[in-house]
Amino acid sequence: MKQGKIEEITLYSVELEEEMQILIHLPHNYTPLYKYSVLFASDGKDYFQLGRIGRVVDELIDEGEIENVIIVGIPYKNVTERRRLYHPEGDRHNSYMRFLAHELVPYMDTHYPTYQIGAGRGLIGDSLAASISLLTALKYPSIFGKVILQSPYVNQSILDQVKAVKDPSLFSIYHVVGENETEVKTTIDGVQDFITPNRALQKLISEKGFSYFYEEFKGNHTWKYWQSDVRRAILRTYIL
């Protein structure tokens, strides 16, 4: 199978006031002559190493199954910083969302041949990275037209923001969670029930009328299950 390549760049963020390491996967068919959709992955290093997302995209493009997609991975520096950036109550989560929408998107549009419309941009994340992906799409629905959620952390703040959406036609949602995610050990918040609030989110999203896919997989809150779901998530979101 033909393989794409990963470019590593460092981008200074005014919003976050620090250098951000960015991983950009260009598929094997990459050429400036084509236009590409872009999928932004928080927990970026995990998606490349544990989720094997670059390989999945290369395979699906090679098989003629999906449109051309560039994956942009945003790694987190450490667990504490991850929570500050991704958690709905994190003190830096608004700055991180502005970084994604107002700094990283313009960078990609300037340096790569991208579709410069909401439908050409997506967000993907697992757990807290899924939470911030959803919150970013809710805040900037004209910038991001697709969101992939793998076992998102859901609290009342997130439910309230989904409830407040005026136009659910602006972006589509792919959402999976494990049936066994009843006692998830978190680094700071102790043991949490993920499945119950995810079901509340599912009910709310369905009622709002989003373009929506939801499934509960037989498994728990680990990369073993998210990795095996990545192929379907990409295929459903970027199918030709």
mmCIF file of N, CA, C and O in Angstrom, residues 170-216:
data_model
loop_
_atom_site.group_PDB
_atom_site.id
_atom_site.type_symbol
_atom_site.label_atom_id
_atom_site.label_comp_id
_atom_site.label_asym_id
_atom_site.label_seq_id
_atom_site.Cartn_x
_atom_site.Cartn_y
_atom_site.Cartn_z
ATOM 1 N N LEU A 170 -26.120 22.869 10.135
ATOM 2 C CA LEU A 170 -24.807 23.405 9.791
ATOM 3 C C LEU A 170 -23.678 22.374 9.881
ATOM 4 O O LEU A 170 -22.662 22.516 9.219
ATOM 5 N N PHE A 171 -23.821 21.352 10.729
ATOM 6 C CA PHE A 171 -22.768 20.322 10.748
ATOM 7 C C PHE A 171 -23.344 18.962 11.101
ATOM 8 O O PHE A 171 -24.414 18.848 11.688
ATOM 9 N N SER A 172 -22.604 17.912 10.701
ATOM 10 C CA SER A 172 -23.024 16.533 10.957
ATOM 11 C C SER A 172 -22.199 15.956 12.109
ATOM 12 O O SER A 172 -21.070 16.396 12.359
ATOM 13 N N ILE A 173 -22.765 14.960 12.790
ATOM 14 C CA ILE A 173 -22.125 14.380 13.972
ATOM 15 C C ILE A 173 -22.064 12.863 13.844
ATOM 16 O O ILE A 173 -23.063 12.217 13.524
ATOM 17 N N TYR A 174 -20.882 12.303 14.105
ATOM 18 C CA TYR A 174 -20.671 10.863 14.236
ATOM 19 C C TYR A 174 -20.319 10.623 15.698
ATOM 20 O O TYR A 174 -19.414 11.261 16.227
ATOM 21 N N HIS A 175 -21.013 9.684 16.360
ATOM 22 C CA HIS A 175 -20.903 9.583 17.823
ATOM 23 C C HIS A 175 -20.946 8.116 18.237
ATOM 24 O O HIS A 175 -21.921 7.419 17.947
ATOM 25 N N VAL A 176 -19.886 7.650 18.882
ATOM 26 C CA VAL A 176 -19.893 6.296 19.443
ATOM 27 C C VAL A 176 -19.466 6.339 20.901
ATOM 28 O O VAL A 176 -18.745 7.244 21.331
ATOM 29 N N VAL A 177 -19.932 5.344 21.655
ATOM 30 C CA VAL A 177 -19.537 5.212 23.063
ATOM 31 C C VAL A 177 -19.684 3.740 23.432
ATOM 32 O O VAL A 177 -20.484 3.017 22.830
ATOM 33 N N GLY A 178 -18.907 3.289 24.411
ATOM 34 C CA GLY A 178 -18.930 1.884 24.793
ATOM 35 C C GLY A 178 -20.015 1.547 25.806
ATOM 36 O O GLY A 178 -20.235 2.297 26.764
ATOM 37 N N GLU A 179 -20.658 0.416 25.594
ATOM 38 C CA GLU A 179 -21.695 -0.041 26.527
ATOM 39 C C GLU A 179 -21.157 -0.194 27.954
ATOM 40 O O GLU A 179 -21.895 -0.052 28.928
ATOM 41 N N ASN A 180 -19.868 -0.516 28.063
ATOM 42 C CA ASN A 180 -19.284 -0.790 29.379
ATOM 43 C C ASN A 180 -18.617 0.427 30.022
ATOM 44 O O ASN A 180 -17.885 0.288 31.003
ATOM 45 N N GLU A 181 -18.866 1.616 29.483
ATOM 46 C CA GLU A 181 -18.225 2.821 30.032
ATOM 47 C C GLU A 181 -19.023 3.358 31.222
ATOM 48 O O GLU A 181 -19.430 4.512 31.265
ATOM 49 N N THR A 182 -19.243 2.488 32.195
ATOM 50 C CA THR A 182 -20.019 2.849 33.380
ATOM 51 C C THR A 182 -19.127 3.333 34.521
ATOM 52 O O THR A 182 -19.574 4.104 35.365
ATOM 53 N N GLU A 183 -17.880 2.881 34.553
ATOM 54 C CA GLU A 183 -16.942 3.288 35.604
ATOM 55 C C GLU A 183 -15.584 3.586 34.977
ATOM 56 O O GLU A 183 -14.696 2.747 34.953
ATOM 57 N N VAL A 184 -15.457 4.791 34.449
ATOM 58 C CA VAL A 184 -14.233 5.209 33.771
ATOM 59 C C VAL A 184 -13.331 5.930 34.764
ATOM 60 O O VAL A 184 -13.747 6.919 35.383
ATOM 61 N N LYS A 185 -12.095 5.445 34.903
ATOM 62 C CA LYS A 185 -11.147 6.092 35.811
ATOM 63 C C LYS A 185 -10.536 7.301 35.117
ATOM 64 O O LYS A 185 -9.863 7.163 34.097
ATOM 65 N N THR A 186 -10.759 8.485 35.667
ATOM 66 C CA THR A 186 -10.174 9.699 35.112
ATOM 67 C C THR A 186 -9.023 10.150 35.999
ATOM 68 O O THR A 186 -8.942 9.774 37.172
ATOM 69 N N THR A 187 -8.142 10.966 35.441
ATOM 70 C CA THR A 187 -6.931 11.349 36.173
ATOM 71 C C THR A 187 -7.222 12.287 37.337
ATOM 72 O O THR A 187 -6.546 12.248 38.352
ATOM 73 N N ILE A 188 -8.243 13.137 37.194
ATOM 74 C CA ILE A 188 -8.505 14.143 38.224
ATOM 75 C C ILE A 188 -9.873 13.960 38.870
ATOM 76 O O ILE A 188 -10.029 14.120 40.080
ATOM 77 N N ASP A 189 -10.872 13.586 38.094
ATOM 78 C CA ASP A 189 -12.259 13.580 38.580
ATOM 79 C C ASP A 189 -12.723 12.238 39.134
ATOM 80 O O ASP A 189 -13.921 12.045 39.367
ATOM 81 N N GLY A 190 -11.803 11.299 39.346
ATOM 82 C CA GLY A 190 -12.180 10.009 39.913
ATOM 83 C C GLY A 190 -12.910 9.131 38.911
ATOM 84 O O GLY A 190 -12.771 9.294 37.702
ATOM 85 N N VAL A 191 -13.699 8.204 39.407
ATOM 86 C CA VAL A 191 -14.436 7.274 38.548
ATOM 87 C C VAL A 191 -15.721 7.944 38.061
ATOM 88 O O VAL A 191 -16.497 8.490 38.844
ATOM 89 N N GLN A 192 -15.929 7.905 36.733
ATOM 90 C CA GLN A 192 -17.071 8.593 36.135
ATOM 91 C C GLN A 192 -17.907 7.620 35.295
ATOM 92 O O GLN A 192 -17.371 6.724 34.633
ATOM 93 N N ASP A 193 -19.203 7.831 35.301
ATOM 94 C CA ASP A 193 -20.115 7.129 34.404
ATOM 95 C C ASP A 193 -20.184 7.920 33.099
ATOM 96 O O ASP A 193 -20.633 9.058 33.089
ATOM 97 N N PHE A 194 -19.700 7.327 32.005
ATOM 98 C CA PHE A 194 -19.733 8.006 30.708
ATOM 99 C C PHE A 194 -20.988 7.661 29.909
ATOM 100 O O PHE A 194 -21.505 8.493 29.168
ATOM 101 N N ILE A 195 -21.479 6.433 30.030
ATOM 102 C CA ILE A 195 -22.542 5.978 29.139
ATOM 103 C C ILE A 195 -23.854 6.728 29.372
ATOM 104 O O ILE A 195 -24.545 7.104 28.410
ATOM 105 N N THR A 196 -24.215 6.986 30.619
ATOM 106 C CA THR A 196 -25.499 7.644 30.901
ATOM 107 C C THR A 196 -25.579 9.051 30.297
ATOM 108 O O THR A 196 -26.542 9.366 29.583
ATOM 109 N N PRO A 197 -24.586 9.939 30.541
ATOM 110 C CA PRO A 197 -24.654 11.262 29.906
ATOM 111 C C PRO A 197 -24.524 11.210 28.384
ATOM 112 O O PRO A 197 -25.085 12.058 27.685
ATOM 113 N N ASN A 198 -23.814 10.205 27.853
ATOM 114 C CA ASN A 198 -23.742 10.066 26.394
ATOM 115 C C ASN A 198 -25.104 9.709 25.815
ATOM 116 O O ASN A 198 -25.466 10.156 24.717
ATOM 117 N N ARG A 199 -25.861 8.902 26.536
ATOM 118 C CA ARG A 199 -27.223 8.583 26.069
ATOM 119 C C ARG A 199 -28.119 9.812 26.124
ATOM 120 O O ARG A 199 -28.976 10.006 25.245
ATOM 121 N N ALA A 200 -27.921 10.650 27.134
ATOM 122 C CA ALA A 200 -28.676 11.906 27.200
ATOM 123 C C ALA A 200 -28.308 12.809 26.022
ATOM 124 O O ALA A 200 -29.176 13.463 25.417
ATOM 125 N N LEU A 201 -27.009 12.827 25.683
ATOM 126 C CA LEU A 201 -26.543 13.615 24.530
ATOM 127 C C LEU A 201 -27.153 13.073 23.238
ATOM 128 O O LEU A 201 -27.611 13.848 22.380
ATOM 129 N N GLN A 202 -27.180 11.756 23.102
ATOM 130 C CA GLN A 202 -27.753 11.124 21.908
ATOM 131 C C GLN A 202 -29.217 11.514 21.733
ATOM 132 O O GLN A 202 -29.673 11.864 20.637
ATOM 133 N N LYS A 203 -29.953 11.473 22.812
ATOM 134 C CA LYS A 203 -31.378 11.815 22.768
ATOM 135 C C LYS A 203 -31.564 13.271 22.338
ATOM 136 O O LYS A 203 -32.397 13.588 21.475
ATOM 137 N N LEU A 204 -30.743 14.141 22.888
ATOM 138 C CA LEU A 204 -30.839 15.568 22.598
ATOM 139 C C LEU A 204 -30.467 15.864 21.144
ATOM 140 O O LEU A 204 -31.170 16.612 20.445
ATOM 141 N N ILE A 205 -29.364 15.273 20.674
ATOM 142 C CA ILE A 205 -28.926 15.500 19.291
ATOM 143 C C ILE A 205 -29.987 15.000 18.310
ATOM 144 O O ILE A 205 -30.293 15.655 17.308
ATOM 145 N N SER A 206 -30.552 13.840 18.596
ATOM 146 C CA SER A 206 -31.605 13.286 17.734
ATOM 147 C C SER A 206 -32.817 14.196 17.692
ATOM 148 O O SER A 206 -33.392 14.455 16.627
ATOM 149 N N GLU A 207 -33.217 14.704 18.845
ATOM 150 C CA GLU A 207 -34.381 15.593 18.920
ATOM 151 C C GLU A 207 -34.139 16.908 18.183
ATOM 152 O O GLU A 207 -35.068 17.473 17.587
ATOM 153 N N LYS A 208 -32.884 17.389 18.203
ATOM 154 C CA LYS A 208 -32.571 18.656 17.542
ATOM 155 C C LYS A 208 -32.598 18.529 16.027
ATOM 156 O O LYS A 208 -32.762 19.519 15.321
ATOM 157 N N GLY A 209 -32.414 17.301 15.509
ATOM 158 C CA GLY A 209 -32.489 17.094 14.067
ATOM 159 C C GLY A 209 -31.180 17.235 13.314
ATOM 160 O O GLY A 209 -31.166 17.518 12.114
ATOM 161 N N PHE A 210 -30.054 17.028 14.004
ATOM 162 C CA PHE A 210 -28.755 17.006 13.315
ATOM 163 C C PHE A 210 -28.682 15.834 12.336
ATOM 164 O O PHE A 210 -29.353 14.814 12.524
ATOM 165 N N SER A 211 -27.851 15.955 11.322
ATOM 166 C CA SER A 211 -27.432 14.791 10.542
ATOM 167 C C SER A 211 -26.520 13.996 11.471
ATOM 168 O O SER A 211 -25.474 14.488 11.889
ATOM 169 N N TYR A 212 -26.896 12.738 11.798
ATOM 170 C CA TYR A 212 -26.322 12.116 12.994
ATOM 171 C C TYR A 212 -26.216 10.602 12.848
ATOM 172 O O TYR A 212 -27.134 9.949 12.359
ATOM 173 N N PHE A 213 -25.057 10.080 13.271
ATOM 174 C CA PHE A 213 -24.873 8.627 13.407
ATOM 175 C C PHE A 213 -24.482 8.352 14.847
ATOM 176 O O PHE A 213 -23.580 8.991 15.388
ATOM 177 N N TYR A 214 -25.158 7.369 15.453
ATOM 178 C CA TYR A 214 -24.846 7.008 16.840
ATOM 179 C C TYR A 214 -24.820 5.497 16.985
ATOM 180 O O TYR A 214 -25.676 4.792 16.433
ATOM 181 N N GLU A 215 -23.824 5.013 17.736
ATOM 182 C CA GLU A 215 -23.797 3.584 18.039
ATOM 183 C C GLU A 215 -23.073 3.354 19.365
ATOM 184 O O GLU A 215 -22.123 4.057 19.697
ATOM 185 N N GLU A 216 -23.545 2.355 20.090
ATOM 186 C CA GLU A 216 -22.859 1.902 21.301
ATOM 187 C C GLU A 216 -22.115 0.613 20.974
ATOM 188 O O GLU A 216 -22.730 -0.372 20.565
#
